[in-house]
Coordinates of C-alpha atoms and ligand atoms in Angstrom, one line a residue:
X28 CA -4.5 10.2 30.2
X29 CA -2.9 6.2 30.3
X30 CA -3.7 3.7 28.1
X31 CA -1.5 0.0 27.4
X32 CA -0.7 1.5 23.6
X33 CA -0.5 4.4 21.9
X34 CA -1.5 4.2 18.4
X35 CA -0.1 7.5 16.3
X36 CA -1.7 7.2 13.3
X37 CA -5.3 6.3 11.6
X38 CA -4.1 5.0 8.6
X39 CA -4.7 0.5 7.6
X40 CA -1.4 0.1 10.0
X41 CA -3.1 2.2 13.2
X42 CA -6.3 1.0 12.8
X43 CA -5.7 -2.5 12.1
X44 CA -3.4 -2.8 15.4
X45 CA -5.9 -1.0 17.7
X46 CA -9.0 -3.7 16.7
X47 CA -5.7 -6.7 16.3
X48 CA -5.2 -5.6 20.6
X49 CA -9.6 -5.1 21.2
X50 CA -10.4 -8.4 20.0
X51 CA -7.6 -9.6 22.5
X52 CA -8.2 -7.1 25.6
X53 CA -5.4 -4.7 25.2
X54 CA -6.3 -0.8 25.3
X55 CA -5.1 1.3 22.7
X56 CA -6.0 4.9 21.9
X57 CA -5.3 6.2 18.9
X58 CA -4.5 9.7 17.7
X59 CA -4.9 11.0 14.2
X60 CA -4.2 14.7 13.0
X61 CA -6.5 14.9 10.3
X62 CA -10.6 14.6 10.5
X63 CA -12.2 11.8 9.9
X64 CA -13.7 12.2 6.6
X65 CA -10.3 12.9 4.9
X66 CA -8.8 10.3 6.6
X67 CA -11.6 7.8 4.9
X68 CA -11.5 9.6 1.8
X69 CA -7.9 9.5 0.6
X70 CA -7.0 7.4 -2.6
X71 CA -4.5 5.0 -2.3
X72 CA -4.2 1.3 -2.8
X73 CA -6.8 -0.9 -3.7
X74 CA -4.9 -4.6 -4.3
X75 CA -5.1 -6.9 -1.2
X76 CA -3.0 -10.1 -0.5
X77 CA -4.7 -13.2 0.5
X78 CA -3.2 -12.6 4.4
X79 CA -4.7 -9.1 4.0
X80 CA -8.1 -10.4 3.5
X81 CA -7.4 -13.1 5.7
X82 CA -7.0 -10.9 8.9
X83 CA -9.2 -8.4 8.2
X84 CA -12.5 -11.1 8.0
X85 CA -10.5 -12.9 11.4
X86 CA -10.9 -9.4 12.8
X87 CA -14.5 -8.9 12.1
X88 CA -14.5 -6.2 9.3
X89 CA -14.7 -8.6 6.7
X90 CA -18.2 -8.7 5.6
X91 CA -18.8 -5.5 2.7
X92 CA -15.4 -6.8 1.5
X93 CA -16.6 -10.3 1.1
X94 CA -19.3 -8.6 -0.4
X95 CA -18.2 -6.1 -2.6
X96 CA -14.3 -7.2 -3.4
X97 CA -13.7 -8.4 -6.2
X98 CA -11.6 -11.6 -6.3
X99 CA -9.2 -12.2 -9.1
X100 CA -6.8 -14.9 -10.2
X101 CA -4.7 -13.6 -12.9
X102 CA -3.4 -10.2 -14.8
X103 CA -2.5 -9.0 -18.1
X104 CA 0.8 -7.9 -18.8
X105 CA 0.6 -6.2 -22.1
X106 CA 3.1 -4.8 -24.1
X107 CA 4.5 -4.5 -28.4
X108 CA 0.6 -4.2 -28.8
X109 CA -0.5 -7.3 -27.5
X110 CA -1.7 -8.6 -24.2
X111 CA -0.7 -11.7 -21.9
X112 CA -2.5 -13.0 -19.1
X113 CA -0.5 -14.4 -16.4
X114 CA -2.3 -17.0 -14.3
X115 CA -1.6 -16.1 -10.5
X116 CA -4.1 -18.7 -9.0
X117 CA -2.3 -21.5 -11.3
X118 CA 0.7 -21.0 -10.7
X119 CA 0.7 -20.4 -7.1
X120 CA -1.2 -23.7 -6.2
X121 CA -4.9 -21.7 -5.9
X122 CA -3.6 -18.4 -4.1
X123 CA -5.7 -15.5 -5.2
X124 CA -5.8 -11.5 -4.7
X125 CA -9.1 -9.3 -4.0
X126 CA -9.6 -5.8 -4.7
X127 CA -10.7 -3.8 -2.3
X128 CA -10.0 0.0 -2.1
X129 CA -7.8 0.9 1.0
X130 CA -10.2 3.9 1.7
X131 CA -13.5 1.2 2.4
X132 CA -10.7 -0.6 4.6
X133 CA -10.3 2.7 6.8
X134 CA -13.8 2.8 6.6
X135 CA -14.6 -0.5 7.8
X136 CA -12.1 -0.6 10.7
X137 CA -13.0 2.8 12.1
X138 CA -16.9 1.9 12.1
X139 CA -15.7 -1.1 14.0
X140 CA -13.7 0.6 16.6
X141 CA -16.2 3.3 17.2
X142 CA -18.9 0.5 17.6
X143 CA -17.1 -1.0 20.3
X144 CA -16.2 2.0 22.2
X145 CA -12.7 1.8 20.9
X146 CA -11.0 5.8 21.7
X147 CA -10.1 7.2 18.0
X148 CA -9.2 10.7 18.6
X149 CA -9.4 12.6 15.2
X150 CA -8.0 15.9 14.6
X151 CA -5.0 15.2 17.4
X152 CA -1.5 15.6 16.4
X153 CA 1.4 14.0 18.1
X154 CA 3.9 16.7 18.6
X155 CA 6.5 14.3 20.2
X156 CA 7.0 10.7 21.4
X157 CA 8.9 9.9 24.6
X158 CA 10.3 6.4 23.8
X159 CA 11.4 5.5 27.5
X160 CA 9.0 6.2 30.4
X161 CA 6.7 5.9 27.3
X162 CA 4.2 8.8 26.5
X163 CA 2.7 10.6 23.7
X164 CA 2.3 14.7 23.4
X165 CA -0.5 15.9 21.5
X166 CA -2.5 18.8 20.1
X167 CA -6.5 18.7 19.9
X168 CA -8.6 21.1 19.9
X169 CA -6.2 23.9 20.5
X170 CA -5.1 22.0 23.6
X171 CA -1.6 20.2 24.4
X172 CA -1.8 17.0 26.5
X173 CA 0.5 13.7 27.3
X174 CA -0.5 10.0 26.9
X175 CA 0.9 7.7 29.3
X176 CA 1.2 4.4 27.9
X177 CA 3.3 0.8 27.7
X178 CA 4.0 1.2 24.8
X179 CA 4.0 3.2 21.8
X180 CA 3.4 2.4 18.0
X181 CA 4.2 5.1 15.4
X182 CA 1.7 3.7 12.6
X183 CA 2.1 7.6 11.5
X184 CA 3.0 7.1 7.6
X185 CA 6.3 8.2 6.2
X186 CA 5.7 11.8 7.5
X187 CA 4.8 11.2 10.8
X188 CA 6.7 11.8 14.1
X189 CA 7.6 8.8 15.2
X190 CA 10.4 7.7 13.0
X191 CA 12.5 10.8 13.9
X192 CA 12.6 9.5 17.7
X193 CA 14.3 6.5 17.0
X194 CA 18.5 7.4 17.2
X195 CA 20.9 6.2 15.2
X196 CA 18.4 5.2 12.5
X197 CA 19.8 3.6 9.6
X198 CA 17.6 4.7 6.3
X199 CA 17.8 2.8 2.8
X200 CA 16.6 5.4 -0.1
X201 CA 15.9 5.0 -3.9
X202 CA 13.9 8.0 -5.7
X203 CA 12.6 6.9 -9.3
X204 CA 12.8 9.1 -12.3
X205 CA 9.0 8.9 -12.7
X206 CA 5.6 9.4 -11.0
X207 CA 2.2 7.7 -11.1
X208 CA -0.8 9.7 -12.1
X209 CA -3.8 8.2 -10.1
X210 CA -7.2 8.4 -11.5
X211 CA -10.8 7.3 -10.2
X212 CA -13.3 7.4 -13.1
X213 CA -17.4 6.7 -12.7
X214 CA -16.8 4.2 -15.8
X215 CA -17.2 0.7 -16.0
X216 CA -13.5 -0.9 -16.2
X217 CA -12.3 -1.9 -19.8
X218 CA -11.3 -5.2 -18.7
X219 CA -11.8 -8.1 -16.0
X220 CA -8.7 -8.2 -14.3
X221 CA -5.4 -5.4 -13.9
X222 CA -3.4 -4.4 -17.3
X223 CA 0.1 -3.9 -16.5
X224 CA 1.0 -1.7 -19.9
X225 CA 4.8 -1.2 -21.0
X226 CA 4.5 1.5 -24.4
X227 CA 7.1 3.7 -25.8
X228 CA 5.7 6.1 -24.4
X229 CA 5.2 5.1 -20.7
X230 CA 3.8 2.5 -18.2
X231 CA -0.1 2.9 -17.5
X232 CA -2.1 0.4 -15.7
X233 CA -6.0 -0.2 -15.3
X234 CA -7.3 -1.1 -12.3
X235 CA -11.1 -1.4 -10.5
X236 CA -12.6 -0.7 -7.7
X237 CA -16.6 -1.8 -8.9
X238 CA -18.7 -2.9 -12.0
X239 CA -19.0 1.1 -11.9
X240 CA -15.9 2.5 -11.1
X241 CA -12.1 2.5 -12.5
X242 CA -8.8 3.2 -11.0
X243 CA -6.1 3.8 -13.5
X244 CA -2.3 5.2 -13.2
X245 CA -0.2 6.4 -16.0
X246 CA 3.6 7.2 -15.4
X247 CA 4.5 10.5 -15.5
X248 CA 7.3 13.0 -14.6
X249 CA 8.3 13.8 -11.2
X250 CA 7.9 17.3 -11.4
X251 CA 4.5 17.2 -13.2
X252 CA 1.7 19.2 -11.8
X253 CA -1.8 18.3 -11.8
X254 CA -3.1 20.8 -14.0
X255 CA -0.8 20.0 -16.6
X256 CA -2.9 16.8 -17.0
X257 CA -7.0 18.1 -18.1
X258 CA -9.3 15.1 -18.2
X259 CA -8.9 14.6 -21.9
X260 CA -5.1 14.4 -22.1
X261 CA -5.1 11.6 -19.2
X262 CA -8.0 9.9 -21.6
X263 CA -5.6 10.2 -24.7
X264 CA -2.3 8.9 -23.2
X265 CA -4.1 6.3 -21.4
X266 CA -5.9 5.1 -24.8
X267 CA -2.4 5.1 -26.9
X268 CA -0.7 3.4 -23.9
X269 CA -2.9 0.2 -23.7
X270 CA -3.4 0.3 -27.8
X271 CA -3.3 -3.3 -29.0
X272 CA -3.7 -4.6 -32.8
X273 CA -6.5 -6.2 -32.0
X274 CA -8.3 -3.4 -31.3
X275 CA -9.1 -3.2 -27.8
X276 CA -10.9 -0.3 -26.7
X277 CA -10.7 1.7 -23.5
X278 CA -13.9 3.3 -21.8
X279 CA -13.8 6.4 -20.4
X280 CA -15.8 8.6 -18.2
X281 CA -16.1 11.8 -15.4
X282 CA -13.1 11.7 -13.6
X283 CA -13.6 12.3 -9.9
X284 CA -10.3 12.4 -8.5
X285 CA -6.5 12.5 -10.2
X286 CA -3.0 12.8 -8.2
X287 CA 0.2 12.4 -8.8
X288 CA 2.6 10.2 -6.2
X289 CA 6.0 10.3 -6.3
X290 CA 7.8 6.9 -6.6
X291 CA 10.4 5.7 -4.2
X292 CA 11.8 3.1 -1.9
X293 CA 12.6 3.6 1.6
X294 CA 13.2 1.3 4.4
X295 CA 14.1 2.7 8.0
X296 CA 16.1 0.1 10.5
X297 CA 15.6 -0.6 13.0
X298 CA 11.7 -0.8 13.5
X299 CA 12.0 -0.6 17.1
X300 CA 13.4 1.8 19.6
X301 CA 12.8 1.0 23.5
X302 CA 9.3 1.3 24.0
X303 CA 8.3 2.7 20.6
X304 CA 7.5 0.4 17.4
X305 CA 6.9 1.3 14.0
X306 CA 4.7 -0.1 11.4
X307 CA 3.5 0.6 7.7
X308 CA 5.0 3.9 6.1
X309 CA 6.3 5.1 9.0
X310 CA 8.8 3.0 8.4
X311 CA 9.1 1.7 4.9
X312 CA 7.5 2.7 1.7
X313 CA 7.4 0.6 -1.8
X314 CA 6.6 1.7 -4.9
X315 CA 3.4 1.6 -5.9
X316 CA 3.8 -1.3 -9.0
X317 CA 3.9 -4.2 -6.9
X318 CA 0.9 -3.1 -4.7
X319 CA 2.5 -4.1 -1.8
X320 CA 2.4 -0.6 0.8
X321 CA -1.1 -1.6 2.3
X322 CA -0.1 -5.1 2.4
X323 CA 3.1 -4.5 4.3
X324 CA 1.3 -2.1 6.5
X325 CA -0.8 -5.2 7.5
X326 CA 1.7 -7.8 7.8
X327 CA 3.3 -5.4 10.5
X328 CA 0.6 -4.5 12.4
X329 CA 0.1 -8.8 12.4
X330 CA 3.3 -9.3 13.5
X331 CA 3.3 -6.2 16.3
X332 CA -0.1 -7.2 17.9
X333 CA 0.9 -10.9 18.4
X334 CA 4.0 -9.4 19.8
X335 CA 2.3 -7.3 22.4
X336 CA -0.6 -9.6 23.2
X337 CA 2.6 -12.4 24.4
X338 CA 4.2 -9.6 26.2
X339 CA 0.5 -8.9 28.2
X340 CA -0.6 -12.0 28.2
X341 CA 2.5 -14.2 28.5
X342 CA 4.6 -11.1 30.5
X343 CA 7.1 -12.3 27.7
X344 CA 9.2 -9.8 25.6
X345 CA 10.5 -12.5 23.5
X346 CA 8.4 -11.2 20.0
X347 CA 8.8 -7.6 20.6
X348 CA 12.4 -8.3 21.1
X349 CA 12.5 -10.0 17.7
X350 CA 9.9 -7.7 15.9
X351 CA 12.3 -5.5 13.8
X352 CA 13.9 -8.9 11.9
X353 CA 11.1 -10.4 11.4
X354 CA 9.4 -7.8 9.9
X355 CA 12.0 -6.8 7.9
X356 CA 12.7 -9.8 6.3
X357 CA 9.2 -9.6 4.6
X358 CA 9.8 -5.5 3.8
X359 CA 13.0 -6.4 1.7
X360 CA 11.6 -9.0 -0.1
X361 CA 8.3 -6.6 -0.9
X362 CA 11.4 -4.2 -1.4
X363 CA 13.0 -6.3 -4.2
X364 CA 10.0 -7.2 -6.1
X365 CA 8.6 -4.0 -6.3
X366 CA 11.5 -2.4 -7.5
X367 CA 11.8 -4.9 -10.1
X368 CA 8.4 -4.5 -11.3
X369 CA 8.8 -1.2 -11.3
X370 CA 12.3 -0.6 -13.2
X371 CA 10.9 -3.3 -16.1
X372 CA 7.7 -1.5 -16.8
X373 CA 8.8 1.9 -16.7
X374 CA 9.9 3.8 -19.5
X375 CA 13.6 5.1 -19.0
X376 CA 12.7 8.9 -19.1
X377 CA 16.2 9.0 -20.9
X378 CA 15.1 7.4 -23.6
X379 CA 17.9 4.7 -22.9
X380 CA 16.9 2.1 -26.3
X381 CA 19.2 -0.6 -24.5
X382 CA 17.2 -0.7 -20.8
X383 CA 13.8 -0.2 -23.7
X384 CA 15.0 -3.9 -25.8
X385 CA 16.4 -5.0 -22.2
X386 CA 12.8 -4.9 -20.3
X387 CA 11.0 -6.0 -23.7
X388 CA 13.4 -9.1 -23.7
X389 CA 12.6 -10.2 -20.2
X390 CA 8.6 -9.2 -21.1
X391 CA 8.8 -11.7 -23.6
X392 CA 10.7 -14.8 -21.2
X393 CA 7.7 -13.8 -18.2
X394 CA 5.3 -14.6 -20.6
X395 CA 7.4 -17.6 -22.3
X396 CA 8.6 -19.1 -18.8
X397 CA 6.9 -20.6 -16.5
X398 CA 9.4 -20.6 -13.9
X399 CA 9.4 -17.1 -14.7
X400 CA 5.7 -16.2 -14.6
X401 CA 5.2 -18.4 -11.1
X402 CA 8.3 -16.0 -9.9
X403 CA 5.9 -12.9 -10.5
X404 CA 3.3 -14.5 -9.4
X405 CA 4.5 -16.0 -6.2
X406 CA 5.5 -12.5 -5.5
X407 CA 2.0 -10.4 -6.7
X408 CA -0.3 -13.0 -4.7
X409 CA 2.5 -12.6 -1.4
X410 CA 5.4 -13.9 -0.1
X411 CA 4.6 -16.9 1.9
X412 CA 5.9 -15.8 5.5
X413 CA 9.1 -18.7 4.8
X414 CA 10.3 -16.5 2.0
Ligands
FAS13 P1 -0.8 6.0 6.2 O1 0.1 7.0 5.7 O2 -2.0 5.4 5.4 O3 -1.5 6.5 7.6 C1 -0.7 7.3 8.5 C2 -1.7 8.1 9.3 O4 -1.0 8.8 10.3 C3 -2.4 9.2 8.4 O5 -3.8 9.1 8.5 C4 -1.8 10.5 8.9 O6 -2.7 11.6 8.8 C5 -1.5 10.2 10.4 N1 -0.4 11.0 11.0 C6 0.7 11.4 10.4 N2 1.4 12.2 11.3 C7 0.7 12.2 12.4 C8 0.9 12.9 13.7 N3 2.0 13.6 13.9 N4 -0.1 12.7 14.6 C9 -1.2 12.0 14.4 N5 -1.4 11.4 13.2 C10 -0.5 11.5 12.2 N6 0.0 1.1 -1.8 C11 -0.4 0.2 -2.7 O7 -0.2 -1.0 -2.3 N7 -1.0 0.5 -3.9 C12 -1.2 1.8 -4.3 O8 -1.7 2.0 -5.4 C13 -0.8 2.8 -3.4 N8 -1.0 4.1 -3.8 C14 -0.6 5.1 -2.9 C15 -0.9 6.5 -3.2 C16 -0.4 7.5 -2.3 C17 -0.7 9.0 -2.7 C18 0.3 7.2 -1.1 C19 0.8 8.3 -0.2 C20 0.5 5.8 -0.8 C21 0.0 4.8 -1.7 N9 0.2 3.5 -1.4 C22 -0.2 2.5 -2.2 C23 0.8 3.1 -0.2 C24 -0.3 3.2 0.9 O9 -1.4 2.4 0.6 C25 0.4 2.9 2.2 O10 1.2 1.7 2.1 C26 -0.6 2.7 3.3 O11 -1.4 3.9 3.4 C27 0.2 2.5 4.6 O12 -0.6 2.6 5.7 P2 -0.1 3.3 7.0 O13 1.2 2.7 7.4 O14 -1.3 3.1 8.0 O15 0.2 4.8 6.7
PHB14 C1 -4.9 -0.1 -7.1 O1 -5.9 -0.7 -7.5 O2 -4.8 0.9 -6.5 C2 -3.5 -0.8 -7.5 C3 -3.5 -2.1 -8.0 C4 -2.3 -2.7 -8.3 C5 -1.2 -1.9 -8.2 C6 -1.2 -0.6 -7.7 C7 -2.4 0.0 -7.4 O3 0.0 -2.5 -8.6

């Protein structure tokens, strides 16, 4: 088997890349372990960028999320029993965000590849990457076999293979004293647009994904297990989380799926060894509070396919040589603002009352400050690339 790249991975960052390289006549194949309808089925992120929804319509899966996404232009951060809306579109000169759940992404660009004749290969795990005559070696269906290729990119999420065949990695780790409980609910959301909720008694935030359908997240504890957390006691904490005086009410409703993510950031440098390239999880992840993993995931893949189409088209090298720093410039600035918004919303499970009055203080200046509103929302709607 040959192909110009091999894709490891299914995920947004795989997917994205292989129809990024169609639409500009490079062959890909791409290898996923799992089947296909867990691949499309697993929860995860739901907030897109503007760039995000940019190159997804450029790449042709745009239409259901022009059609179903829903755009917004501000959020509520909401905390001492009161809410405050912070104006993203105003204060970052008309930028919005859309959301769109990451599983309808997968969805989309799958249905794409497979129209075209594009060679997804579910249920085939790469076993091992050869980084220098380049070559994949995978398992499907019982069966071991190698993919030649040009190049290879390890789009394999943060427990894939390819990270571990890049030597000498340097890795940059921080693991959070908290976790996020992720529910989907078949209720109509409580509110328009996200609630960011600091309480006493922990961060929670509601999100969408329709008119019909919530996505919320409460913190928890690291080592808290799923059962511990029956329908009515997520319904309960949720409620005296976003309680305001004015009297607010949450909805709630059959829940159809609940998790719980651990919370850390991780960044793995270089992004690039020889002949092998990774993007998206495999080789950073943020935490969740920002919603910036998909969208990092995507501004990689950008970056990587304009890289490979110059080095087809152009014979030059000159991007892929420069692809690690460039992409890394945007992951430590996601880096920095999601751990920021993560350490000020988060309840301390120490109880520390000084970091409690210390994030309540600079609650009140975001919503006080405009300088310090547009510096969340310059960060929520996306970095421009010149930041
Ligand atoms: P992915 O992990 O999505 O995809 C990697 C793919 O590679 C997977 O399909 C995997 O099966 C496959 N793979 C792994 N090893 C392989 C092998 N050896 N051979 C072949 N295939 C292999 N981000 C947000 O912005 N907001 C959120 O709320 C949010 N929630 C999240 C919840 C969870 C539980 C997780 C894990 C992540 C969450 N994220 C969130 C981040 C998430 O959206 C990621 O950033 C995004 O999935 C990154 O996409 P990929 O890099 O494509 O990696
Ligand atoms: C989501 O809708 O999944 C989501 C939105 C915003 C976040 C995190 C997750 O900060």
């Amino acid at each position: 088997m040959r192909t110009q790249v091999a894709i490891v991975g299914a995920g947004p960052a795989g997917l994205l890349l292989s129809q990024l390289l169609h639409l500009r006549g490079v062959d890909s194949v791409v290898l996923e372990s799992r089947d296909r309808a867990y691949v499309e089925r697993r929860q995860r992120a739901g907030m897109l960028e503007q760039g995000t929804v940019d190159v997804l319509r450029s790449s042709g899966v745009g239409e259901r999320l022009d059609r179903e996404g829903l755009t917004h232009h501000g959020l509520e951060l909401r905390f001492g029993g009161a809410g405050h809306r912070i104006p993203l579109t105003e204060l970052t000169g008309g930028r919005t965000v859309t959301i769109y759940a990451q599983t309808e992404i997968v969805k989309d660009l799958i249905a794409a590849r497979l129209a075209a004749g594009g060679d997804v290969r579910f249920g085939a795990e790469a076993l091992a990457v050869d980084t220098g005559a380049p070559s994949v070696t995978f398992r499907q269906d019982g069966e071991t076999r190698t993919l030649d290729c040009d190049v290879i990119a390890g789009c394999d999420g943060f427990h894939g293979v390819g990270r571990a065949a890049v030597p000498g990695l340097r890795t940059y780790e921080r693991d959070y004293p908290y976790a996020w409980l992720g529910v989907l609910a078949e209720v109509a959301p409580s509110t328009d647009e996200l609630v960011y909720a600091h309480s006493e008694r922990g961060f929670a935030l509601h999100s969408l994904r329709s008119p019909r359908v919530s996505r919320l997240y409460l913190q928890v504890d690291p080592g808290d297990a799923i059962e511990a957390w029956p329908d009515e006691r997520i319904w309960s904490e949720l409620r005296a989380r976003f309680a305001t005086s004015d009297g607010w009410e949450l909805r709630d409703g059959p829940i159809v799926e609940k998790s719980i993510t651990p919370m850390r950031s991780f960044v793995a440098e270089p992004m690039r060894h020889d002949r092998l390239f990774l993007a998206g999880d495999a080789a950073h992840i943020v935490p969740p509070t920002g919603a910036k993993g998909l969208n990092l995931a995507i501004s990689d893949v950008i970056v990587l396919a304009e890289a490979l189409v110059a080095r087809y088209d152009e014979g030059s090298d000159k991007l892929l040589d420069a692809y690690s720093a460039t992409c890394l410039k945007r992951v430590w600035r996601a880096q920095q603002f999601a751990s920021w918004m993560t350490t000020l919303l988060h309840r301390d499970p120490a109880g520390d009352s000084f970091e409690h009055r210390r994030q309540l203080a600079y609650l009140d200046y975001l919503v006080a400050s405009k300088a310090a509103a547009t510096t969340l929302a310059e960060n929520y709607v996306g970095a421009a690339p010149t930041l």
